[in-house]
Amino acid sequence: MADRKSQSTRAALGSFVGTTIEWYDFYIYGFAAALVFGPLFFTGSSPYIATLSAFGTFAVGFFARPLGGLIFGHLGDRMGRKNILVVTLIMMGCATALIGLLPTHAQIGIWAPILLVVLRVFQGIAVGGEWGGAVLLAAEHAPKGRQTFFASFAQLGSPAGLILALLAFRIAGLVDQEVFLDWGWRVPFLVSIALLGVGLVIRLNIEETPEFEKVRKSAQQSAMPAVEVFRDWRGAIFLAMGANTFGIAAVYFYNTFLVAYATQYAGIARPTILDALFWTAVAQFLCQPIGARIAEKMGNERLFLQICLAIAMLTPYPVFMVVETGNYALIQIGLIVNIVFGAFSYAVIAGYISQVFPARVRYSAISIAYQFCGALAGGLTPVLGTVLAETFKGQWWPLAVFASILAAISLVCVSLLGRHRDRAS
């Protein structure tokens, strides 16, 4: 019993540390896309086109994530959760470090953006396989009845990775702009090498999950889990995609697009908005375990998610109102208030969705749902936000409506997922 409890704790920690590193790598690309990739890799374009092109390469990583979900989801259902997570961690760390070493357009011309896209694809494939395995590593090692809370540790990696990425870019940005554009932006990418070593040490010391071992010993593994998922669980897959929409899109709407919007359209200094996002990420990190624990105590994760998503539909309006003021204190308060209910829903959604599907196809199912949603909701959100900001210059309300629609999609889909979860149990 003590050993089982130790493995549960170790699995939750391994899930958290691994996703923290993966999301750190993913987020620093987003910040670099918002701040430096335009002028460095798309020289000769107007600022608007350069920014749009940089966010386009950011979106490429999201479109590669479904491929990672399919590949590693299949392998995770066939070979187990642990070994696949080691592979995805190495793949992500190496791709990120190589981006930090990449020559710019001024040095190698058109090859610079081409190589940037190639490495971004590898990042996308790696994170496409990471999330599902990390959630299951924690949830399937969890004590009975506590899957939602333990699965939330995988979700903690998102704000933790964001905090590290913001710190890295904040420190790198202490040098003057010329030095930052020359080599300062590279430092956060190269730091990933050290983080990779830490993650590997932790993950290599975690056992395979009991639920997968049970499936393997009973010879119930699916020969083609992705095919089985789309054949037998098609409705649940599409609803799970929709349920994830807000949690995925909101992260990149408020943490990636908002950097470009605040600096280019609202006239806010880069350090100001990065500081505000840093403390917002800290608030999210603190709120997520609380939300998971409340949902666990309530005993009805779906009801908890519905309440949080309904409130999240209303919060974008005050956020953009305070951003337009340019007042740091108001921006900080608005972003923190906005993140609370988003953090609650993001913490709970992973554990809730993982229990919708049977263990034999679970890795494939939740990876497909999350990563296909990520390709659309995550990859396109900064691009659509940029288009809306340019089309409706001086008007923030279209952006707020866009954010409300994202929350509404998840609210409807979460409301309909309950019957599929009952079928899997």
PDB file of N, CA and C in Angstrom, residues 310-407:
ATOM      1  N   ALA A 310     -19.426  28.797 -17.933  1.00  0.00           N
ATOM      2  CA  ALA A 310     -20.456  29.834 -18.067  1.00  0.00           C
ATOM      3  C   ALA A 310     -19.916  31.191 -17.607  1.00  0.00           C
ATOM      4  N   ILE A 311     -19.190  31.200 -16.505  1.00  0.00           N
ATOM      5  CA  ILE A 311     -18.602  32.450 -16.010  1.00  0.00           C
ATOM      6  C   ILE A 311     -17.489  32.927 -16.946  1.00  0.00           C
ATOM      7  N   ALA A 312     -16.720  31.977 -17.493  1.00  0.00           N
ATOM      8  CA  ALA A 312     -15.624  32.330 -18.398  1.00  0.00           C
ATOM      9  C   ALA A 312     -16.117  33.022 -19.666  1.00  0.00           C
ATOM     10  N   MET A 313     -17.374  32.827 -20.028  1.00  0.00           N
ATOM     11  CA  MET A 313     -17.935  33.513 -21.194  1.00  0.00           C
ATOM     12  C   MET A 313     -18.062  35.021 -20.955  1.00  0.00           C
ATOM     13  N   LEU A 314     -18.129  35.426 -19.703  1.00  0.00           N
ATOM     14  CA  LEU A 314     -18.369  36.840 -19.367  1.00  0.00           C
ATOM     15  C   LEU A 314     -17.089  37.626 -19.105  1.00  0.00           C
ATOM     16  N   THR A 315     -16.030  36.948 -18.701  1.00  0.00           N
ATOM     17  CA  THR A 315     -14.834  37.662 -18.221  1.00  0.00           C
ATOM     18  C   THR A 315     -13.990  38.358 -19.285  1.00  0.00           C
ATOM     19  N   PRO A 316     -14.026  37.978 -20.584  1.00  0.00           N
ATOM     20  CA  PRO A 316     -13.162  38.678 -21.548  1.00  0.00           C
ATOM     21  C   PRO A 316     -13.448  40.172 -21.681  1.00  0.00           C
ATOM     22  N   TYR A 317     -14.701  40.591 -21.438  1.00  0.00           N
ATOM     23  CA  TYR A 317     -15.071  41.994 -21.654  1.00  0.00           C
ATOM     24  C   TYR A 317     -14.350  42.935 -20.681  1.00  0.00           C
ATOM     25  N   PRO A 318     -14.378  42.672 -19.375  1.00  0.00           N
ATOM     26  CA  PRO A 318     -13.592  43.535 -18.487  1.00  0.00           C
ATOM     27  C   PRO A 318     -12.090  43.444 -18.732  1.00  0.00           C
ATOM     28  N   VAL A 319     -11.606  42.276 -19.206  1.00  0.00           N
ATOM     29  CA  VAL A 319     -10.168  42.141 -19.476  1.00  0.00           C
ATOM     30  C   VAL A 319      -9.717  43.139 -20.535  1.00  0.00           C
ATOM     31  N   PHE A 320     -10.428  43.183 -21.663  1.00  0.00           N
ATOM     32  CA  PHE A 320     -10.018  44.101 -22.730  1.00  0.00           C
ATOM     33  C   PHE A 320     -10.276  45.560 -22.360  1.00  0.00           C
ATOM     34  N   MET A 321     -11.270  45.797 -21.539  1.00  0.00           N
ATOM     35  CA  MET A 321     -11.500  47.164 -21.078  1.00  0.00           C
ATOM     36  C   MET A 321     -10.311  47.682 -20.272  1.00  0.00           C
ATOM     37  N   VAL A 322      -9.761  46.837 -19.392  1.00  0.00           N
ATOM     38  CA  VAL A 322      -8.644  47.294 -18.563  1.00  0.00           C
ATOM     39  C   VAL A 322      -7.338  47.334 -19.362  1.00  0.00           C
ATOM     40  N   VAL A 323      -7.190  46.441 -20.355  1.00  0.00           N
ATOM     41  CA  VAL A 323      -5.992  46.489 -21.198  1.00  0.00           C
ATOM     42  C   VAL A 323      -5.929  47.817 -21.952  1.00  0.00           C
ATOM     43  N   GLU A 324      -7.082  48.282 -22.411  1.00  0.00           N
ATOM     44  CA  GLU A 324      -7.133  49.537 -23.154  1.00  0.00           C
ATOM     45  C   GLU A 324      -6.744  50.740 -22.299  1.00  0.00           C
ATOM     46  N   THR A 325      -6.892  50.638 -20.976  1.00  0.00           N
ATOM     47  CA  THR A 325      -6.522  51.764 -20.106  1.00  0.00           C
ATOM     48  C   THR A 325      -5.009  51.957 -20.046  1.00  0.00           C
ATOM     49  N   GLY A 326      -4.245  50.854 -20.269  1.00  0.00           N
ATOM     50  CA  GLY A 326      -2.800  50.941 -20.166  1.00  0.00           C
ATOM     51  C   GLY A 326      -2.292  51.001 -18.733  1.00  0.00           C
ATOM     52  N   ASN A 327      -3.193  50.936 -17.765  1.00  0.00           N
ATOM     53  CA  ASN A 327      -2.825  50.995 -16.350  1.00  0.00           C
ATOM     54  C   ASN A 327      -2.398  49.604 -15.882  1.00  0.00           C
ATOM     55  N   TYR A 328      -1.146  49.494 -15.425  1.00  0.00           N
ATOM     56  CA  TYR A 328      -0.622  48.175 -15.065  1.00  0.00           C
ATOM     57  C   TYR A 328      -1.449  47.494 -13.984  1.00  0.00           C
ATOM     58  N   ALA A 329      -1.804  48.228 -12.926  1.00  0.00           N
ATOM     59  CA  ALA A 329      -2.538  47.628 -11.799  1.00  0.00           C
ATOM     60  C   ALA A 329      -3.881  47.067 -12.265  1.00  0.00           C
ATOM     61  N   LEU A 330      -4.586  47.839 -13.098  1.00  0.00           N
ATOM     62  CA  LEU A 330      -5.891  47.381 -13.593  1.00  0.00           C
ATOM     63  C   LEU A 330      -5.738  46.175 -14.527  1.00  0.00           C
ATOM     64  N   ILE A 331      -4.721  46.219 -15.377  1.00  0.00           N
ATOM     65  CA  ILE A 331      -4.473  45.084 -16.280  1.00  0.00           C
ATOM     66  C   ILE A 331      -4.197  43.821 -15.476  1.00  0.00           C
ATOM     67  N   GLN A 332      -3.375  43.956 -14.433  1.00  0.00           N
ATOM     68  CA  GLN A 332      -3.026  42.803 -13.607  1.00  0.00           C
ATOM     69  C   GLN A 332      -4.247  42.214 -12.918  1.00  0.00           C
ATOM     70  N   ILE A 333      -5.063  43.061 -12.323  1.00  0.00           N
ATOM     71  CA  ILE A 333      -6.275  42.592 -11.638  1.00  0.00           C
ATOM     72  C   ILE A 333      -7.222  41.922 -12.629  1.00  0.00           C
ATOM     73  N   GLY A 334      -7.399  42.555 -13.792  1.00  0.00           N
ATOM     74  CA  GLY A 334      -8.315  42.003 -14.796  1.00  0.00           C
ATOM     75  C   GLY A 334      -7.878  40.637 -15.292  1.00  0.00           C
ATOM     76  N   LEU A 335      -6.589  40.477 -15.550  1.00  0.00           N
ATOM     77  CA  LEU A 335      -6.089  39.195 -16.046  1.00  0.00           C
ATOM     78  C   LEU A 335      -6.204  38.104 -14.990  1.00  0.00           C
ATOM     79  N   ILE A 336      -5.943  38.430 -13.730  1.00  0.00           N
ATOM     80  CA  ILE A 336      -6.032  37.427 -12.664  1.00  0.00           C
ATOM     81  C   ILE A 336      -7.475  36.998 -12.435  1.00  0.00           C
ATOM     82  N   VAL A 337      -8.387  37.959 -12.412  1.00  0.00           N
ATOM     83  CA  VAL A 337      -9.806  37.615 -12.250  1.00  0.00           C
ATOM     84  C   VAL A 337     -10.263  36.732 -13.414  1.00  0.00           C
ATOM     85  N   ASN A 338      -9.814  37.067 -14.615  1.00  0.00           N
ATOM     86  CA  ASN A 338     -10.188  36.305 -15.799  1.00  0.00           C
ATOM     87  C   ASN A 338      -9.682  34.870 -15.744  1.00  0.00           C
ATOM     88  N   ILE A 339      -8.489  34.685 -15.174  1.00  0.00           N
ATOM     89  CA  ILE A 339      -7.852  33.362 -15.235  1.00  0.00           C
ATOM     90  C   ILE A 339      -8.425  32.379 -14.230  1.00  0.00           C
ATOM     91  N   VAL A 340      -9.062  32.847 -13.171  1.00  0.00           N
ATOM     92  CA  VAL A 340      -9.478  31.955 -12.086  1.00  0.00           C
ATOM     93  C   VAL A 340     -10.386  30.834 -12.590  1.00  0.00           C
ATOM     94  N   PHE A 341     -11.470  31.191 -13.260  1.00  0.00           N
ATOM     95  CA  PHE A 341     -12.425  30.160 -13.682  1.00  0.00           C
ATOM     96  C   PHE A 341     -11.908  29.379 -14.883  1.00  0.00           C
ATOM     97  N   GLY A 342     -11.074  30.021 -15.690  1.00  0.00           N
ATOM     98  CA  GLY A 342     -10.415  29.286 -16.759  1.00  0.00           C
ATOM     99  C   GLY A 342      -9.459  28.243 -16.199  1.00  0.00           C
ATOM    100  N   ALA A 343      -8.743  28.612 -15.123  1.00  0.00           N
ATOM    101  CA  ALA A 343      -7.819  27.677 -14.475  1.00  0.00           C
ATOM    102  C   ALA A 343      -8.568  26.514 -13.845  1.00  0.00           C
ATOM    103  N   PHE A 344      -9.698  26.801 -13.222  1.00  0.00           N
ATOM    104  CA  PHE A 344     -10.511  25.740 -12.621  1.00  0.00           C
ATOM    105  C   PHE A 344     -10.940  24.723 -13.676  1.00  0.00           C
ATOM    106  N   SER A 345     -11.446  25.210 -14.798  1.00  0.00           N
ATOM    107  CA  SER A 345     -11.928  24.286 -15.837  1.00  0.00           C
ATOM    108  C   SER A 345     -10.778  23.525 -16.476  1.00  0.00           C
ATOM    109  N   TYR A 346      -9.646  24.194 -16.686  1.00  0.00           N
ATOM    110  CA  TYR A 346      -8.488  23.537 -17.299  1.00  0.00           C
ATOM    111  C   TYR A 346      -7.947  22.430 -16.404  1.00  0.00           C
ATOM    112  N   ALA A 347      -7.987  22.637 -15.094  1.00  0.00           N
ATOM    113  CA  ALA A 347      -7.493  21.628 -14.155  1.00  0.00           C
ATOM    114  C   ALA A 347      -8.333  20.357 -14.187  1.00  0.00           C
ATOM    115  N   VAL A 348      -9.621  20.515 -14.374  1.00  0.00           N
ATOM    116  CA  VAL A 348     -10.554  19.389 -14.236  1.00  0.00           C
ATOM    117  C   VAL A 348     -10.779  18.634 -15.539  1.00  0.00           C
ATOM    118  N   ILE A 349     -10.651  19.330 -16.666  1.00  0.00           N
ATOM    119  CA  ILE A 349     -11.073  18.734 -17.938  1.00  0.00           C
ATOM    120  C   ILE A 349     -10.271  17.486 -18.310  1.00  0.00           C
ATOM    121  N   ALA A 350      -8.979  17.438 -17.988  1.00  0.00           N
ATOM    122  CA  ALA A 350      -8.153  16.283 -18.382  1.00  0.00           C
ATOM    123  C   ALA A 350      -8.624  15.005 -17.696  1.00  0.00           C
ATOM    124  N   GLY A 351      -8.801  15.071 -16.374  1.00  0.00           N
ATOM    125  CA  GLY A 351      -9.260  13.900 -15.643  1.00  0.00           C
ATOM    126  C   GLY A 351     -10.658  13.485 -16.045  1.00  0.00           C
ATOM    127  N   TYR A 352     -11.506  14.459 -16.314  1.00  0.00           N
ATOM    128  CA  TYR A 352     -12.891  14.163 -16.706  1.00  0.00           C
ATOM    129  C   TYR A 352     -12.924  13.424 -18.043  1.00  0.00           C
ATOM    130  N   ILE A 353     -12.174  13.924 -19.025  1.00  0.00           N
ATOM    131  CA  ILE A 353     -12.195  13.310 -20.353  1.00  0.00           C
ATOM    132  C   ILE A 353     -11.502  11.954 -20.364  1.00  0.00           C
ATOM    133  N   SER A 354     -10.447  11.789 -19.558  1.00  0.00           N
ATOM    134  CA  SER A 354      -9.733  10.508 -19.553  1.00  0.00           C
ATOM    135  C   SER A 354     -10.616   9.363 -19.081  1.00  0.00           C
ATOM    136  N   GLN A 355     -11.658   9.669 -18.293  1.00  0.00           N
ATOM    137  CA  GLN A 355     -12.552   8.636 -17.786  1.00  0.00           C
ATOM    138  C   GLN A 355     -13.714   8.342 -18.735  1.00  0.00           C
ATOM    139  N   VAL A 356     -13.751   9.067 -19.868  1.00  0.00           N
ATOM    140  CA  VAL A 356     -14.794   8.822 -20.863  1.00  0.00           C
ATOM    141  C   VAL A 356     -14.487   7.568 -21.683  1.00  0.00           C
ATOM    142  N   PHE A 357     -13.194   7.207 -21.818  1.00  0.00           N
ATOM    143  CA  PHE A 357     -12.787   6.128 -22.720  1.00  0.00           C
ATOM    144  C   PHE A 357     -12.184   4.949 -21.956  1.00  0.00           C
ATOM    145  N   PRO A 358     -12.341   3.729 -22.465  1.00  0.00           N
ATOM    146  CA  PRO A 358     -11.760   2.549 -21.804  1.00  0.00           C
ATOM    147  C   PRO A 358     -10.240   2.536 -21.921  1.00  0.00           C
ATOM    148  N   ALA A 359      -9.564   1.872 -20.984  1.00  0.00           N
ATOM    149  CA  ALA A 359      -8.101   1.897 -20.893  1.00  0.00           C
ATOM    150  C   ALA A 359      -7.412   1.371 -22.151  1.00  0.00           C
ATOM    151  N   ARG A 360      -8.013   0.406 -22.852  1.00  0.00           N
ATOM    152  CA  ARG A 360      -7.363  -0.225 -24.000  1.00  0.00           C
ATOM    153  C   ARG A 360      -7.115   0.750 -25.160  1.00  0.00           C
ATOM    154  N   VAL A 361      -7.925   1.827 -25.241  1.00  0.00           N
ATOM    155  CA  VAL A 361      -7.740   2.817 -26.319  1.00  0.00           C
ATOM    156  C   VAL A 361      -7.612   4.235 -25.755  1.00  0.00           C
ATOM    157  N   ARG A 362      -7.384   4.348 -24.472  1.00  0.00           N
ATOM    158  CA  ARG A 362      -7.464   5.660 -23.793  1.00  0.00           C
ATOM    159  C   ARG A 362      -6.384   6.634 -24.247  1.00  0.00           C
ATOM    160  N   TYR A 363      -5.156   6.161 -24.399  1.00  0.00           N
ATOM    161  CA  TYR A 363      -4.063   7.053 -24.812  1.00  0.00           C
ATOM    162  C   TYR A 363      -4.377   7.655 -26.181  1.00  0.00           C
ATOM    163  N   SER A 364      -4.793   6.803 -27.115  1.00  0.00           N
ATOM    164  CA  SER A 364      -5.133   7.285 -28.463  1.00  0.00           C
ATOM    165  C   SER A 364      -6.319   8.233 -28.420  1.00  0.00           C
ATOM    166  N   ALA A 365      -7.343   7.869 -27.660  1.00  0.00           N
ATOM    167  CA  ALA A 365      -8.574   8.652 -27.650  1.00  0.00           C
ATOM    168  C   ALA A 365      -8.362  10.067 -27.124  1.00  0.00           C
ATOM    169  N   ILE A 366      -7.741  10.185 -25.953  1.00  0.00           N
ATOM    170  CA  ILE A 366      -7.602  11.533 -25.388  1.00  0.00           C
ATOM    171  C   ILE A 366      -6.550  12.338 -26.147  1.00  0.00           C
ATOM    172  N   SER A 367      -5.540  11.665 -26.717  1.00  0.00           N
ATOM    173  CA  SER A 367      -4.539  12.380 -27.517  1.00  0.00           C
ATOM    174  C   SER A 367      -5.154  12.923 -28.801  1.00  0.00           C
ATOM    175  N   ILE A 368      -5.950  12.100 -29.475  1.00  0.00           N
ATOM    176  CA  ILE A 368      -6.616  12.542 -30.704  1.00  0.00           C
ATOM    177  C   ILE A 368      -7.532  13.722 -30.407  1.00  0.00           C
ATOM    178  N   ALA A 369      -8.347  13.597 -29.371  1.00  0.00           N
ATOM    179  CA  ALA A 369      -9.288  14.664 -29.039  1.00  0.00           C
ATOM    180  C   ALA A 369      -8.561  15.960 -28.710  1.00  0.00           C
ATOM    181  N   TYR A 370      -7.561  15.870 -27.847  1.00  0.00           N
ATOM    182  CA  TYR A 370      -6.861  17.072 -27.394  1.00  0.00           C
ATOM    183  C   TYR A 370      -6.030  17.696 -28.513  1.00  0.00           C
ATOM    184  N   GLN A 371      -5.325  16.876 -29.282  1.00  0.00           N
ATOM    185  CA  GLN A 371      -4.390  17.414 -30.262  1.00  0.00           C
ATOM    186  C   GLN A 371      -5.078  17.903 -31.534  1.00  0.00           C
ATOM    187  N   PHE A 372      -6.148  17.243 -31.968  1.00  0.00           N
ATOM    188  CA  PHE A 372      -6.888  17.777 -33.109  1.00  0.00           C
ATOM    189  C   PHE A 372      -7.548  19.097 -32.736  1.00  0.00           C
ATOM    190  N   CYS A 373      -8.049  19.170 -31.514  1.00  0.00           N
ATOM    191  CA  CYS A 373      -8.595  20.439 -31.022  1.00  0.00           C
ATOM    192  C   CYS A 373      -7.486  21.488 -30.946  1.00  0.00           C
ATOM    193  N   GLY A 374      -6.290  21.062 -30.471  1.00  0.00           N
ATOM    194  CA  GLY A 374      -5.165  21.985 -30.373  1.00  0.00           C
ATOM    195  C   GLY A 374      -4.770  22.565 -31.719  1.00  0.00           C
ATOM    196  N   ALA A 375      -4.837  21.721 -32.769  1.00  0.00           N
ATOM    197  CA  ALA A 375      -4.471  22.194 -34.102  1.00  0.00           C
ATOM    198  C   ALA A 375      -5.382  23.328 -34.556  1.00  0.00           C
ATOM    199  N   LEU A 376      -6.654  23.216 -34.228  1.00  0.00           N
ATOM    200  CA  LEU A 376      -7.609  24.239 -34.653  1.00  0.00           C
ATOM    201  C   LEU A 376      -7.704  25.388 -33.651  1.00  0.00           C
ATOM    202  N   ALA A 377      -8.077  25.047 -32.428  1.00  0.00           N
ATOM    203  CA  ALA A 377      -8.326  26.090 -31.426  1.00  0.00           C
ATOM    204  C   ALA A 377      -7.048  26.781 -30.973  1.00  0.00           C
ATOM    205  N   GLY A 378      -5.964  26.012 -30.810  1.00  0.00           N
ATOM    206  CA  GLY A 378      -4.723  26.608 -30.345  1.00  0.00           C
ATOM    207  C   GLY A 378      -3.933  27.268 -31.458  1.00  0.00           C
ATOM    208  N   GLY A 379      -3.755  26.554 -32.569  1.00  0.00           N
ATOM    209  CA  GLY A 379      -2.923  27.075 -33.639  1.00  0.00           C
ATOM    210  C   GLY A 379      -3.504  28.274 -34.344  1.00  0.00           C
ATOM    211  N   LEU A 380      -4.828  28.297 -34.511  1.00  0.00           N
ATOM    212  CA  LEU A 380      -5.454  29.384 -35.260  1.00  0.00           C
ATOM    213  C   LEU A 380      -5.815  30.588 -34.403  1.00  0.00           C
ATOM    214  N   THR A 381      -5.886  30.421 -33.086  1.00  0.00           N
ATOM    215  CA  THR A 381      -6.344  31.517 -32.232  1.00  0.00           C
ATOM    216  C   THR A 381      -5.479  32.778 -32.344  1.00  0.00           C
ATOM    217  N   PRO A 382      -4.130  32.686 -32.221  1.00  0.00           N
ATOM    218  CA  PRO A 382      -3.338  33.911 -32.378  1.00  0.00           C
ATOM    219  C   PRO A 382      -3.472  34.536 -33.770  1.00  0.00           C
ATOM    220  N   VAL A 383      -3.590  33.684 -34.809  1.00  0.00           N
ATOM    221  CA  VAL A 383      -3.734  34.190 -36.169  1.00  0.00           C
ATOM    222  C   VAL A 383      -5.065  34.923 -36.321  1.00  0.00           C
ATOM    223  N   LEU A 384      -6.168  34.289 -35.874  1.00  0.00           N
ATOM    224  CA  LEU A 384      -7.485  34.928 -35.965  1.00  0.00           C
ATOM    225  C   LEU A 384      -7.537  36.191 -35.116  1.00  0.00           C
ATOM    226  N   GLY A 385      -6.898  36.143 -33.936  1.00  0.00           N
ATOM    227  CA  GLY A 385      -6.853  37.331 -33.093  1.00  0.00           C
ATOM    228  C   GLY A 385      -6.149  38.482 -33.783  1.00  0.00           C
ATOM    229  N   THR A 386      -5.027  38.190 -34.469  1.00  0.00           N
ATOM    230  CA  THR A 386      -4.290  39.219 -35.192  1.00  0.00           C
ATOM    231  C   THR A 386      -5.129  39.801 -36.322  1.00  0.00           C
ATOM    232  N   VAL A 387      -5.839  38.947 -37.049  1.00  0.00           N
ATOM    233  CA  VAL A 387      -6.703  39.411 -38.143  1.00  0.00           C
ATOM    234  C   VAL A 387      -7.824  40.295 -37.598  1.00  0.00           C
ATOM    235  N   LEU A 388      -8.463  39.889 -36.503  1.00  0.00           N
ATOM    236  CA  LEU A 388      -9.530  40.697 -35.907  1.00  0.00           C
ATOM    237  C   LEU A 388      -9.001  42.047 -35.417  1.00  0.00           C
ATOM    238  N   ALA A 389      -7.829  42.024 -34.778  1.00  0.00           N
ATOM    239  CA  ALA A 389      -7.255  43.271 -34.266  1.00  0.00           C
ATOM    240  C   ALA A 389      -6.931  44.231 -35.405  1.00  0.00           C
ATOM    241  N   GLU A 390      -6.448  43.698 -36.521  1.00  0.00           N
ATOM    242  CA  GLU A 390      -6.111  44.541 -37.667  1.00  0.00           C
ATOM    243  C   GLU A 390      -7.367  45.035 -38.380  1.00  0.00           C
ATOM    244  N   THR A 391      -8.383  44.175 -38.469  1.00  0.00           N
ATOM    245  CA  THR A 391      -9.624  44.525 -39.166  1.00  0.00           C
ATOM    246  C   THR A 391     -10.434  45.545 -38.373  1.00  0.00           C
ATOM    247  N   PHE A 392     -10.482  45.379 -37.060  1.00  0.00           N
ATOM    248  CA  PHE A 392     -11.262  46.276 -36.193  1.00  0.00           C
ATOM    249  C   PHE A 392     -10.326  47.113 -35.317  1.00  0.00           C
ATOM    250  N   LYS A 393      -9.423  47.837 -35.946  1.00  0.00           N
ATOM    251  CA  LYS A 393      -8.462  48.648 -35.201  1.00  0.00           C
ATOM    252  C   LYS A 393      -9.179  49.631 -34.280  1.00  0.00           C
ATOM    253  N   GLY A 394      -8.712  49.676 -33.020  1.00  0.00           N
ATOM    254  CA  GLY A 394      -9.308  50.598 -32.058  1.00  0.00           C
ATOM    255  C   GLY A 394     -10.554  50.061 -31.388  1.00  0.00           C
ATOM    256  N   GLN A 395     -10.976  48.841 -31.754  1.00  0.00           N
ATOM    257  CA  GLN A 395     -12.179  48.251 -31.153  1.00  0.00           C
ATOM    258  C   GLN A 395     -11.811  46.900 -30.530  1.00  0.00           C
ATOM    259  N   TRP A 396     -12.094  46.755 -29.249  1.00  0.00           N
ATOM    260  CA  TRP A 396     -11.729  45.520 -28.563  1.00  0.00           C
ATOM    261  C   TRP A 396     -12.867  44.510 -28.503  1.00  0.00           C
ATOM    262  N   TRP A 397     -14.105  44.955 -28.708  1.00  0.00           N
ATOM    263  CA  TRP A 397     -15.244  44.061 -28.474  1.00  0.00           C
ATOM    264  C   TRP A 397     -15.268  42.820 -29.376  1.00  0.00           C
ATOM    265  N   PRO A 398     -14.810  42.884 -30.670  1.00  0.00           N
ATOM    266  CA  PRO A 398     -14.807  41.642 -31.453  1.00  0.00           C
ATOM    267  C   PRO A 398     -13.898  40.566 -30.848  1.00  0.00           C
ATOM    268  N   LEU A 399     -12.790  40.998 -30.230  1.00  0.00           N
ATOM    269  CA  LEU A 399     -11.892  40.045 -29.593  1.00  0.00           C
ATOM    270  C   LEU A 399     -12.539  39.408 -28.362  1.00  0.00           C
ATOM    271  N   ALA A 400     -13.283  40.211 -27.605  1.00  0.00           N
ATOM    272  CA  ALA A 400     -13.978  39.686 -26.425  1.00  0.00           C
ATOM    273  C   ALA A 400     -15.076  38.696 -26.831  1.00  0.00           C
ATOM    274  N   VAL A 401     -15.791  39.011 -27.900  1.00  0.00           N
ATOM    275  CA  VAL A 401     -16.840  38.103 -28.399  1.00  0.00           C
ATOM    276  C   VAL A 401     -16.210  36.782 -28.850  1.00  0.00           C
ATOM    277  N   PHE A 402     -15.083  36.870 -29.528  1.00  0.00           N
ATOM    278  CA  PHE A 402     -14.359  35.675 -29.968  1.00  0.00           C
ATOM    279  C   PHE A 402     -14.010  34.782 -28.782  1.00  0.00           C
ATOM    280  N   ALA A 403     -13.505  35.379 -27.699  1.00  0.00           N
ATOM    281  CA  ALA A 403     -13.154  34.608 -26.504  1.00  0.00           C
ATOM    282  C   ALA A 403     -14.389  33.980 -25.869  1.00  0.00           C
ATOM    283  N   SER A 404     -15.512  34.690 -25.877  1.00  0.00           N
ATOM    284  CA  SER A 404     -16.761  34.159 -25.316  1.00  0.00           C
ATOM    285  C   SER A 404     -17.249  32.944 -26.104  1.00  0.00           C
ATOM    286  N   ILE A 405     -17.105  33.003 -27.417  1.00  0.00           N
ATOM    287  CA  ILE A 405     -17.536  31.886 -28.269  1.00  0.00           C
ATOM    288  C   ILE A 405     -16.724  30.631 -27.953  1.00  0.00           C
ATOM    289  N   LEU A 406     -15.440  30.796 -27.709  1.00  0.00           N
ATOM    290  CA  LEU A 406     -14.585  29.648 -27.376  1.00  0.00           C
ATOM    291  C   LEU A 406     -15.075  28.957 -26.102  1.00  0.00           C
ATOM    292  N   ALA A 407     -15.434  29.747 -25.079  1.00  0.00           N
ATOM    293  CA  ALA A 407     -15.944  29.172 -23.828  1.00  0.00           C
ATOM    294  C   ALA A 407     -17.302  28.514 -24.043  1.00  0.00           C
TER     295      ALA A 407
END
